[in-house]
Tab-separated table of C-alpha atoms and ligand atoms in Angstrom:
chain	number	residue	atom	x	y	z
G	6	MET	CA	-8.267	30.842	-29.619
G	7	THR	CA	-7.555	28.129	-26.381
G	8	SER	CA	-5.228	29.320	-23.894
G	9	PRO	CA	-1.942	26.769	-23.410
G	10	ASP	CA	-3.367	26.010	-20.043
G	11	VAL	CA	-6.834	25.012	-21.157
G	12	SER	CA	-7.497	21.818	-23.073
G	13	ASN	CA	-10.850	21.271	-24.534
G	14	GLY	CA	-12.040	23.484	-21.720
G	15	MET	CA	-10.296	21.834	-19.045
G	16	LYS	CA	-7.438	23.588	-16.939
G	17	ILE	CA	-4.022	22.254	-17.491
G	18	TYR	CA	-2.203	22.767	-14.071
G	19	GLN	CA	0.874	24.575	-12.975
G	20	TYR	CA	3.101	24.190	-10.001
G	21	ASP	CA	5.092	27.205	-9.693
G	22	LYS	CA	4.657	27.300	-5.666
G	23	SER	CA	5.506	23.636	-5.640
G	24	ALA	CA	8.477	23.761	-7.664
G	25	ALA	CA	9.686	26.506	-5.666
G	26	LEU	CA	9.308	25.010	-2.364
G	27	PHE	CA	11.059	21.708	-3.861
G	28	ARG	CA	14.195	24.368	-4.586
G	29	ARG	CA	14.096	25.136	-0.867
G	30	ALA	CA	13.554	21.561	0.157
G	31	ALA	CA	16.747	20.439	-1.561
G	32	LYS	CA	18.936	22.714	0.555
G	33	VAL	CA	17.921	21.404	3.903
G	34	ILE	CA	16.534	17.692	3.273
G	35	PRO	CA	18.717	14.686	1.347
G	36	CYS	CA	17.125	14.623	-2.169
G	37	GLY	CA	14.379	17.254	-1.243
G	38	ILE	CA	11.591	14.821	-0.645
G	39	TYR	CA	12.929	11.034	-0.016
G	40	GLY	CA	11.229	7.781	-0.373
G	41	HIS	CA	7.932	6.678	-2.145
G	42	PHE	CA	7.213	10.760	-2.322
G	43	SER	CA	10.232	11.581	-4.054
G	44	PRO	CA	9.889	13.111	-7.465
G	45	THR	CA	12.049	10.350	-9.176
G	46	PRO	CA	9.493	8.010	-10.648
G	47	CYS	CA	7.146	11.168	-11.454
G	48	VAL	CA	7.569	11.562	-15.618
G	49	PRO	CA	7.658	14.049	-16.650
G	50	VAL	CA	8.302	15.915	-13.574
G	51	SER	CA	6.693	18.853	-14.698
G	52	ALA	CA	3.361	17.153	-14.705
G	53	TYR	CA	3.422	16.531	-10.715
G	54	PRO	CA	2.417	18.639	-7.731
G	55	PHE	CA	5.260	17.912	-4.879
G	56	PHE	CA	3.442	19.714	-2.083
G	57	SER	CA	-0.475	19.780	-0.757
G	58	GLU	CA	-1.664	21.780	1.994
G	59	ARG	CA	-5.561	20.580	2.325
G	60	THR	CA	-7.260	17.272	2.085
G	61	GLU	CA	-10.874	16.222	1.987
G	62	GLY	CA	-12.520	13.136	1.063
G	63	ALA	CA	-11.187	11.618	-1.798
G	64	LYS	CA	-9.515	14.851	-2.764
G	65	PHE	CA	-6.332	16.722	-1.876
G	66	TRP	CA	-5.378	20.637	-3.066
G	67	ASP	CA	-1.566	21.430	-3.707
G	68	VAL	CA	0.116	24.653	-2.819
G	69	ASP	CA	-0.874	26.098	-6.222
G	70	GLY	CA	-4.496	25.435	-5.379
G	71	ASN	CA	-4.774	22.884	-7.876
G	72	GLU	CA	-7.850	20.231	-7.095
G	73	PHE	CA	-7.336	16.604	-7.390
G	74	VAL	CA	-8.966	13.134	-6.833
G	75	ASP	CA	-6.625	11.329	-5.321
G	76	TYR	CA	-5.918	7.696	-6.885
G	77	MET	CA	-2.837	7.521	-4.420
G	78	CYS	CA	-4.750	7.672	-1.004
G	79	ALA	CA	-1.679	8.868	0.693
G	80	TYR	CA	0.000	5.426	-0.823
G	81	GLY	CA	-2.640	3.564	0.933
G	82	PRO	CA	-3.465	4.875	4.259
G	83	MET	CA	-6.508	6.695	3.390
G	84	VAL	CA	-9.367	4.767	3.281
G	85	LEU	CA	-12.153	5.958	4.307
G	86	GLY	CA	-11.845	9.254	3.143
G	87	TYR	CA	-9.575	12.433	4.289
G	88	HIS	CA	-11.129	13.992	7.282
G	89	HIS	CA	-13.690	11.079	7.962
G	90	PRO	CA	-15.398	12.546	10.845
G	91	VAL	CA	-16.175	9.162	12.910
G	92	VAL	CA	-12.174	8.414	12.546
G	93	ASP	CA	-11.001	12.123	13.575
G	94	GLU	CA	-13.701	12.707	16.337
G	95	ALA	CA	-12.551	9.438	17.881
G	96	TYR	CA	-8.930	10.490	17.494
G	97	GLN	CA	-9.680	13.955	18.743
G	98	ALA	CA	-11.507	12.636	21.888
G	99	GLN	CA	-8.403	10.135	23.029
G	100	MET	CA	-5.725	13.134	22.172
G	101	LYS	CA	-8.147	15.326	24.867
G	102	ARG	CA	-7.691	12.542	27.358
G	103	ALA	CA	-4.307	11.278	26.616
G	104	ASP	CA	-1.995	10.256	23.922
G	105	SER	CA	1.465	9.551	25.158
G	106	ASN	CA	2.049	8.520	28.342
G	107	SER	CA	4.107	6.582	31.230
G	108	VAL	CA	1.900	3.524	31.063
G	109	ALA	CA	-0.089	2.038	28.322
G	110	SER	CA	-3.705	2.843	27.255
G	111	PRO	CA	-7.102	0.778	27.967
G	112	LYS	CA	-7.541	1.343	23.859
G	113	MET	CA	-4.729	-0.639	23.109
G	114	VAL	CA	-6.560	-3.596	25.072
G	115	GLU	CA	-9.738	-2.379	23.132
G	116	LEU	CA	-8.500	-2.357	19.996
G	117	ALA	CA	-6.478	-5.898	20.007
G	118	GLU	CA	-9.488	-7.128	21.602
G	119	PHE	CA	-11.750	-6.242	18.445
G	120	MET	CA	-8.826	-7.245	16.035
G	121	VAL	CA	-8.703	-10.451	17.621
G	122	ASP	CA	-12.571	-10.985	17.261
G	123	MET	CA	-12.390	-9.650	13.604
G	124	ILE	CA	-9.439	-11.367	12.095
G	125	PRO	CA	-9.548	-15.229	11.974
G	126	VAL	CA	-5.989	-16.031	12.149
G	127	ALA	CA	-5.563	-13.575	15.173
G	128	ASP	CA	-5.401	-14.981	18.899
G	129	TRP	CA	-3.530	-11.819	20.044
G	130	ALA	CA	-2.292	-8.512	18.320
G	131	PHE	CA	0.708	-5.715	18.889
G	132	PHE	CA	1.314	-2.466	17.647
G	133	ALA	CA	3.969	-0.483	16.164
G	134	LYS	CA	4.113	2.048	14.085
G	135	ASN	CA	5.351	1.310	10.401
G	136	GLY	CA	4.904	-1.442	8.222
G	137	ALA	CA	8.711	-2.086	8.663
G	138	ASP	CA	8.143	-2.376	12.231
G	139	VAL	CA	5.961	-5.412	12.258
G	140	THR	CA	7.819	-7.321	9.006
G	141	ASN	CA	10.929	-6.991	11.456
G	142	TYR	CA	8.752	-8.498	14.343
G	143	ALA	CA	7.266	-10.691	12.405
G	144	ALA	CA	10.984	-12.245	11.000
G	145	MET	CA	12.026	-11.940	14.344
G	146	ILE	CA	9.529	-14.197	15.903
G	147	ALA	CA	9.842	-16.912	13.304
G	148	ARG	CA	13.712	-17.107	14.121
G	149	ALA	CA	13.174	-16.993	17.554
G	150	VAL	CA	10.206	-19.870	17.703
G	151	THR	CA	12.289	-22.086	15.029
G	152	GLY	CA	15.863	-21.187	16.316
G	153	ARG	CA	16.573	-20.860	12.501
G	154	ASN	CA	18.097	-18.310	10.562
G	155	LYS	CA	16.954	-18.152	6.868
G	156	ILE	CA	13.699	-16.027	5.564
G	157	ILE	CA	12.462	-16.692	2.117
G	158	ALA	CA	10.674	-13.963	0.223
G	159	ILE	CA	9.457	-12.969	-3.220
G	160	ALA	CA	11.590	-11.786	-6.120
G	161	GLY	CA	10.208	-7.902	-6.274
G	162	GLY	CA	8.466	-7.910	-3.354
G	163	TYR	CA	8.765	-5.287	-0.667
G	164	HIS	CA	8.706	-5.412	3.188
G	165	GLY	CA	9.848	-1.872	3.836
G	166	THR	CA	13.436	-0.245	4.068
G	167	THR	CA	15.690	-2.317	6.716
G	168	PRO	CA	18.546	-3.916	5.336
G	169	TRP	CA	17.220	-7.273	5.103
G	170	MET	CA	14.559	-6.192	3.179
G	171	GLN	CA	16.516	-4.101	0.358
G	172	ALA	CA	17.415	-5.315	-2.841
G	173	ALA	CA	21.219	-6.613	-3.128
G	174	GLY	CA	23.626	-3.391	-4.010
G	175	HIS	CA	21.088	-0.600	-2.432
G	176	HIS	CA	23.288	2.321	-0.609
G	177	GLY	CA	24.155	1.833	2.884
G	178	THR	CA	23.658	-2.191	2.833
G	179	ILE	CA	26.136	-4.810	3.107
G	180	ASP	CA	26.454	-8.447	1.591
G	181	ASP	CA	25.934	-9.859	4.809
G	182	ASP	CA	22.319	-8.035	5.311
G	183	LEU	CA	21.190	-10.881	2.578
G	184	THR	CA	23.119	-13.545	3.895
G	185	HIS	CA	20.130	-15.178	5.280
G	186	ILE	CA	17.733	-14.122	2.891
G	187	ARG	CA	16.479	-16.064	-0.072
G	188	ARG	CA	14.167	-14.793	-3.195
G	189	ILE	CA	12.177	-16.860	-5.155
G	190	PRO	CA	9.905	-16.150	-7.938
G	191	TRP	CA	5.789	-15.177	-7.313
G	192	ASN	CA	3.607	-18.526	-7.717
G	193	ASP	CA	6.478	-20.933	-8.219
G	194	PHE	CA	5.946	-23.718	-5.452
G	195	ALA	CA	8.574	-25.695	-6.765
G	196	ALA	CA	10.899	-22.924	-6.294
G	197	LEU	CA	10.002	-22.758	-2.627
G	198	GLU	CA	10.398	-26.471	-2.042
G	199	ARG	CA	13.745	-26.427	-3.508
G	200	VAL	CA	15.303	-23.452	-1.400
G	201	VAL	CA	13.742	-25.322	1.449
G	202	ALA	CA	15.553	-28.570	0.487
G	203	GLU	CA	18.865	-26.745	-0.104
G	204	HIS	CA	18.490	-25.445	3.371
G	205	PRO	CA	17.616	-28.540	5.584
G	206	ASN	CA	16.447	-27.231	9.166
G	207	ASP	CA	17.824	-23.725	8.469
G	208	VAL	CA	14.541	-22.131	7.252
G	209	ALA	CA	12.472	-20.136	9.794
G	210	GLY	CA	9.852	-17.922	7.715
G	211	PHE	CA	8.378	-17.521	4.436
G	212	ILE	CA	6.715	-13.719	4.251
G	213	ALA	CA	4.909	-12.431	1.081
G	214	SER	CA	1.950	-10.292	0.049
G	215	PRO	CA	-1.421	-11.764	-0.585
G	216	TYR	CA	-1.155	-11.225	-4.103
G	217	HIS	CA	2.275	-9.745	-5.910
G	218	HIS	CA	2.107	-6.121	-6.039
G	219	PRO	CA	5.618	-5.052	-7.479
G	220	ILE	CA	5.969	-1.401	-8.908
G	221	PHE	CA	6.644	-0.698	-12.663
G	222	VAL	CA	5.114	-4.268	-13.642
G	223	ASP	CA	1.743	-5.886	-13.722
G	224	ASN	CA	0.640	-7.330	-10.436
G	225	GLU	CA	-0.442	-10.694	-10.143
G	226	MET	CA	-2.827	-12.793	-8.251
G	227	PRO	CA	-2.034	-16.299	-6.606
G	228	ALA	CA	-2.621	-19.423	-8.771
G	229	GLU	CA	-5.331	-21.813	-8.133
G	230	GLY	CA	-4.358	-23.654	-5.093
G	231	TYR	CA	-0.795	-21.777	-4.773
G	232	TRP	CA	-1.697	-20.548	-1.138
G	233	GLN	CA	-2.936	-23.747	-0.217
G	234	LYS	CA	0.328	-25.863	-1.084
G	235	VAL	CA	2.491	-23.368	0.433
G	236	GLN	CA	0.574	-23.221	3.636
G	237	GLN	CA	0.646	-27.098	4.007
G	238	PHE	CA	4.199	-27.257	2.793
G	239	LEU	CA	5.131	-24.422	5.602
G	240	LYS	CA	3.334	-26.451	8.105
G	241	LYS	CA	5.227	-29.397	7.405
G	242	ASN	CA	8.246	-28.333	7.523
G	243	GLY	CA	7.835	-25.826	10.730
G	244	ILE	CA	8.378	-22.780	8.965
G	245	VAL	CA	6.461	-19.753	10.153
G	246	PHE	CA	4.171	-18.399	7.249
G	247	ILE	CA	4.086	-14.670	7.217
G	248	ILE	CA	1.464	-12.829	4.901
G	249	ASP	CA	2.411	-9.134	4.640
G	250	ASP	CA	-0.908	-7.200	4.377
G	251	VAL	CA	0.657	-3.651	4.902
G	252	ARG	CA	-0.575	-2.365	1.548
G	253	CYS	CA	-3.905	-4.545	1.031
G	254	GLY	CA	-5.160	-5.329	4.242
G	255	PHE	CA	-8.656	-3.934	5.024
G	256	ARG	CA	-9.016	-3.058	1.505
G	257	LEU	CA	-9.338	-6.588	0.404
G	258	HIS	CA	-11.298	-8.098	3.316
G	259	MET	CA	-11.951	-7.133	6.907
G	260	GLY	CA	-10.688	-10.672	8.360
G	261	GLY	CA	-7.062	-10.374	6.864
G	262	SER	CA	-6.900	-10.601	2.751
G	263	ASN	CA	-5.797	-14.061	2.990
G	264	GLU	CA	-9.168	-14.831	3.691
G	265	LEU	CA	-10.341	-13.687	0.416
G	266	PHE	CA	-7.660	-16.523	-1.140
G	267	GLY	CA	-8.900	-19.091	1.268
G	268	PHE	CA	-6.075	-19.742	3.346
G	269	LYS	CA	-4.185	-19.503	6.869
G	270	PRO	CA	-0.975	-17.889	7.667
G	271	ASP	CA	0.562	-17.718	11.102
G	272	LEU	CA	1.173	-14.187	11.462
G	273	ILE	CA	-0.196	-10.726	9.614
G	274	CYS	CA	1.637	-7.747	9.186
G	275	PHE	CA	-0.956	-4.495	9.059
G	276	CYS	CA	-0.457	-0.756	8.505
G	277	LYS	CA	-1.492	1.626	5.962
G	278	ALA	CA	-5.291	1.582	5.960
G	279	ILE	CA	-5.396	0.551	9.620
G	280	ALA	CA	-6.382	3.978	11.018
G	281	ASN	CA	-7.226	6.043	7.965
G	282	GLY	CA	-3.736	7.709	7.866
G	283	TYR	CA	-3.371	7.859	11.521
G	284	PRO	CA	0.511	6.597	12.509
G	285	ILE	CA	-0.163	2.596	13.803
G	286	SER	CA	0.540	-0.810	12.508
G	287	ALA	CA	-0.166	-4.002	13.689
G	288	LEU	CA	0.946	-7.735	13.947
G	289	VAL	CA	-1.562	-10.197	14.790
G	290	GLY	CA	-0.846	-14.078	14.908
G	291	THR	CA	-1.774	-17.327	16.567
G	292	GLU	CA	-1.726	-18.829	19.930
G	293	SER	CA	0.845	-21.020	19.037
G	294	LEU	CA	3.575	-17.970	18.512
G	295	LYS	CA	2.257	-15.809	21.313
G	296	ASN	CA	5.024	-17.021	24.117
G	297	VAL	CA	7.478	-16.510	22.054
G	298	ALA	CA	6.187	-13.115	20.279
G	299	ALA	CA	6.172	-12.021	24.289
G	300	LYS	CA	9.957	-12.814	24.563
G	301	VAL	CA	10.933	-10.999	21.415
G	302	PHE	CA	12.268	-7.572	22.474
G	303	HIS	CA	10.805	-5.100	19.797
G	304	THR	CA	9.109	-1.461	20.774
G	305	GLY	CA	9.609	2.288	19.940
G	306	SER	CA	9.278	5.651	21.560
G	307	PHE	CA	5.706	6.262	19.977
G	308	TRP	CA	4.270	2.738	19.629
G	309	TYR	CA	2.087	3.188	22.715
G	310	SER	CA	0.282	6.635	21.419
G	311	ALA	CA	-3.031	6.328	22.458
G	312	GLY	CA	-4.708	8.698	19.951
G	313	PRO	CA	-3.842	6.461	16.819
G	314	MET	CA	-5.019	3.387	18.707
G	315	ALA	CA	-8.364	5.295	18.967
G	316	ALA	CA	-8.266	6.172	15.232
G	317	ALA	CA	-7.538	2.208	14.461
G	318	LEU	CA	-10.469	1.309	16.249
G	319	ALA	CA	-13.170	3.834	14.933
G	320	CYS	CA	-12.026	2.942	11.210
G	321	LEU	CA	-12.228	-0.585	11.545
G	322	GLN	CA	-15.439	-0.531	13.309
G	323	GLU	CA	-16.746	2.064	10.035
G	324	LEU	CA	-14.967	-0.128	7.517
G	325	LYS	CA	-16.586	-3.277	8.817
G	326	ARG	CA	-20.366	-1.580	9.469
G	327	ILE	CA	-20.077	-0.050	6.175
G	328	ASP	CA	-18.515	-3.234	4.286
G	329	GLY	CA	-15.641	-0.983	2.961
G	330	PRO	CA	-14.130	-3.821	1.103
G	331	LYS	CA	-16.736	-4.073	-1.172
G	332	ILE	CA	-17.780	-0.494	-1.847
G	333	MET	CA	-13.677	0.053	-2.565
G	334	ALA	CA	-14.120	-2.994	-5.292
G	335	ASP	CA	-17.209	-1.988	-6.602
G	336	GLN	CA	-16.144	1.820	-7.269
G	337	GLY	CA	-12.903	0.190	-8.631
G	338	LYS	CA	-14.409	-2.029	-11.067
G	339	LYS	CA	-16.575	1.115	-12.292
G	340	LEU	CA	-13.693	3.237	-12.613
G	341	LEU	CA	-11.434	0.349	-14.082
G	342	ALA	CA	-14.475	-0.565	-16.962
G	343	GLY	CA	-14.388	3.249	-17.823
G	344	MET	CA	-10.725	3.346	-18.224
G	345	VAL	CA	-10.659	0.437	-20.366
G	346	GLU	CA	-13.498	1.592	-22.737
G	347	ILE	CA	-12.017	5.103	-22.582
G	348	SER	CA	-8.318	3.852	-24.174
G	349	LYS	CA	-10.033	1.473	-26.376
G	350	ALA	CA	-12.373	4.578	-28.125
G	351	HIS	CA	-8.533	6.013	-28.496
G	352	GLY	CA	-7.112	2.793	-30.235
G	353	TYR	CA	-4.870	2.003	-26.809
G	354	HIS	CA	-5.120	-1.421	-24.661
G	355	LEU	CA	-4.764	-0.408	-21.117
G	356	GLN	CA	-4.157	-3.816	-19.020
G	357	VAL	CA	-5.722	-3.752	-16.134
G	358	SER	CA	-4.126	-6.141	-13.029
G	359	GLY	CA	-4.267	-6.634	-9.201
G	360	ALA	CA	-7.235	-5.932	-7.085
G	361	PRO	CA	-9.879	-3.338	-8.451
G	362	SER	CA	-9.749	-1.674	-5.054
G	363	MET	CA	-5.598	-1.354	-5.761
G	364	PRO	CA	-5.211	-1.994	-9.498
G	365	TYR	CA	-1.969	-1.413	-11.656
G	366	LEU	CA	-2.955	-0.052	-14.931
G	367	ARG	CA	-0.364	0.211	-17.985
G	368	ILE	CA	-0.685	0.738	-21.559
G	369	THR	CA	0.830	-1.977	-23.367
G	370	ASP	CA	0.855	-0.276	-26.588
G	371	ASP	CA	4.497	0.853	-25.709
G	372	ALA	CA	6.782	-1.704	-24.186
G	373	SER	CA	8.927	1.188	-22.882
G	374	LEU	CA	6.535	2.504	-20.618
G	375	MET	CA	6.843	6.125	-21.879
G	376	LEU	CA	3.296	6.090	-23.469
G	377	HIS	CA	2.095	5.117	-20.118
G	378	GLN	CA	4.075	7.451	-18.289
G	379	GLN	CA	2.808	10.504	-20.693
G	380	TRP	CA	-0.670	9.383	-20.405
G	381	CYS	CA	-0.691	9.310	-16.606
G	382	ALA	CA	1.002	12.739	-16.428
G	383	GLU	CA	-1.705	14.312	-18.536
G	384	CYS	CA	-4.107	12.574	-16.048
G	385	THR	CA	-2.487	14.374	-13.522
G	386	ARG	CA	-1.933	17.585	-15.098
G	387	ARG	CA	-5.884	17.658	-15.305
G	388	GLY	CA	-6.729	16.850	-11.490
G	389	ALA	CA	-6.599	12.932	-11.160
G	390	TYR	CA	-3.754	12.269	-9.265
G	391	LEU	CA	-2.274	9.081	-10.181
G	392	THR	CA	1.494	7.319	-11.007
G	393	SER	CA	2.574	5.397	-13.859
G	394	HIS	CA	4.985	3.007	-11.636
G	395	HIS	CA	3.215	2.135	-8.451
G	396	ASN	CA	-0.551	0.792	-7.957
G	397	TRP	CA	-3.397	3.432	-7.617
G	398	PHE	CA	-5.707	2.948	-4.442
G	399	VAL	CA	-9.413	3.656	-4.064
G	400	SER	CA	-11.358	4.266	-1.320
G	401	THR	CA	-14.887	4.535	0.006
G	402	ALA	CA	-15.067	8.209	-0.305
G	403	HIS	CA	-14.228	7.812	-4.188
G	404	THR	CA	-17.968	9.109	-5.215
G	405	ASP	CA	-19.598	8.393	-8.605
G	406	GLU	CA	-19.014	11.976	-9.312
G	407	ASP	CA	-15.570	11.595	-9.004
G	408	ILE	CA	-15.173	8.730	-11.260
G	409	GLN	CA	-17.397	10.344	-13.824
G	410	ARG	CA	-15.017	13.561	-13.514
G	411	THR	CA	-11.634	11.182	-13.662
G	412	LEU	CA	-12.968	9.379	-16.842
G	413	GLU	CA	-13.812	12.758	-18.492
G	414	ILE	CA	-10.029	13.468	-17.288
G	415	ALA	CA	-8.686	9.989	-18.753
G	416	ASP	CA	-10.488	10.933	-22.128
G	417	ASP	CA	-9.010	14.157	-22.479
G	418	ALA	CA	-5.520	13.117	-21.238
G	419	PHE	CA	-5.715	10.246	-24.456
G	420	LYS	CA	-6.252	12.841	-26.600
G	421	ALA	CA	-3.399	15.143	-25.620
G	422	VAL	CA	-1.368	11.751	-25.782
G	423	LYS	CA	-1.967	11.614	-29.414
G	424	GLN	CA	-2.091	14.782	-30.608
G	425	ALA	CA	1.779	14.949	-28.848
G	426	ARG	CA	2.956	11.852	-30.611
W	22	PLP	C1	3.595	-4.471	1.358
W	22	PLP	C2	4.280	-3.644	2.307
W	22	PLP	N1	5.107	-4.253	3.274
W	22	PLP	C3	5.720	-3.246	3.985
W	22	PLP	C4	5.842	-1.813	3.848
W	22	PLP	C5	6.552	-1.156	4.685
W	22	PLP	O1	5.922	-0.215	5.119
W	22	PLP	P1	6.336	1.168	6.111
W	22	PLP	O2	7.196	2.043	4.926
W	22	PLP	O3	5.401	1.567	6.753
W	22	PLP	O4	7.479	1.168	6.811
W	22	PLP	C6	4.905	-1.438	2.271
W	22	PLP	C7	5.320	-0.045	2.249
W	22	PLP	O5	4.970	0.505	1.119
W	22	PLP	C8	4.420	-2.256	1.896
W	22	PLP	O6	3.921	-2.012	0.702
């Protein structure tokens, strides 16, 4: 007889220790686990682990000892595989010499030089910790250089949790936070023209990700010629063009994701994958903005930490050496082709959108998303960690064996979903 914890020979994970830790966390931490790691979008919550103890390559092990092939990659920072020896050695060697210090590290200069060399748009680089540090800085530079107020962003675009970037009505924000923010639909050039015309000489900057990757809905690529028209229009109107490459950066192209789509912004924000998990973000920009950038006061207690700078340099060098974006695109394509074929064999349609290295998937046979949530949950309970609301991430550490194992899991998860229905 089959035990309830096994399906077709595959173990169905239980999370007793995760659940017990979450109960402890909820007593002493608001929400227990907050932000993007929060259990809220994980449906059903019982299918997901919440605490992990160990990581290696493309895998993590939760506190209950369950092993997962990880398709969330720490929500982007893991790009070369957890504990990549080249990055970890560079980090540890730097940590032995100096990390926090009272003056800056030469590593900062080396990292800036490397990025300026590799990224065509970059004439300078600036370092911080989180994505929002640099999206904020970019908006401040746009306002400082133009003397204008308004920032145009895409509806549903995410640039961090600073009040001006949050959606109207979010707890803790006030109406005034959004006084100078205008949101327009993705790929809608006419809307950009209209908003700029409505605010003559008051639009400082336009910020967008290189392609549209919101949560819960299909991701969208730029329409043919969209970015080129935007670039030309912003230049003509003296508006600073900011690309938020925090999520896509170094997964699509080593020169900045804009290179893949053939356009040149004025500023590019990087974070997540830049140092394979070590905490650092970067803003790069054109020569014409360098002097103004120098005048905008922006800093933080840990922004000069040298360890993450050494890790970023090693990570970018390694990604460039192995052509990381190509490896991730190839592995992503294999995963997606397999997933689509398996879903078809079970009579379902799996919609794939976004880049192969960071795809968003959705089963379209149920508009409510419940079927899709159920399938993602069944995959996770069998050892492929993925979410139903957010794009997944592929790393260079995802091997053919990992993908094969994931496809077997996906197949069994479809069987489970069918049985349950
Ligand atoms: C596109 C994009 N921009 C900005 C951010 C904010 O980055 P952080 O959470 O490091 O502040 C994120 C985070 O997910 C992001 O995906």
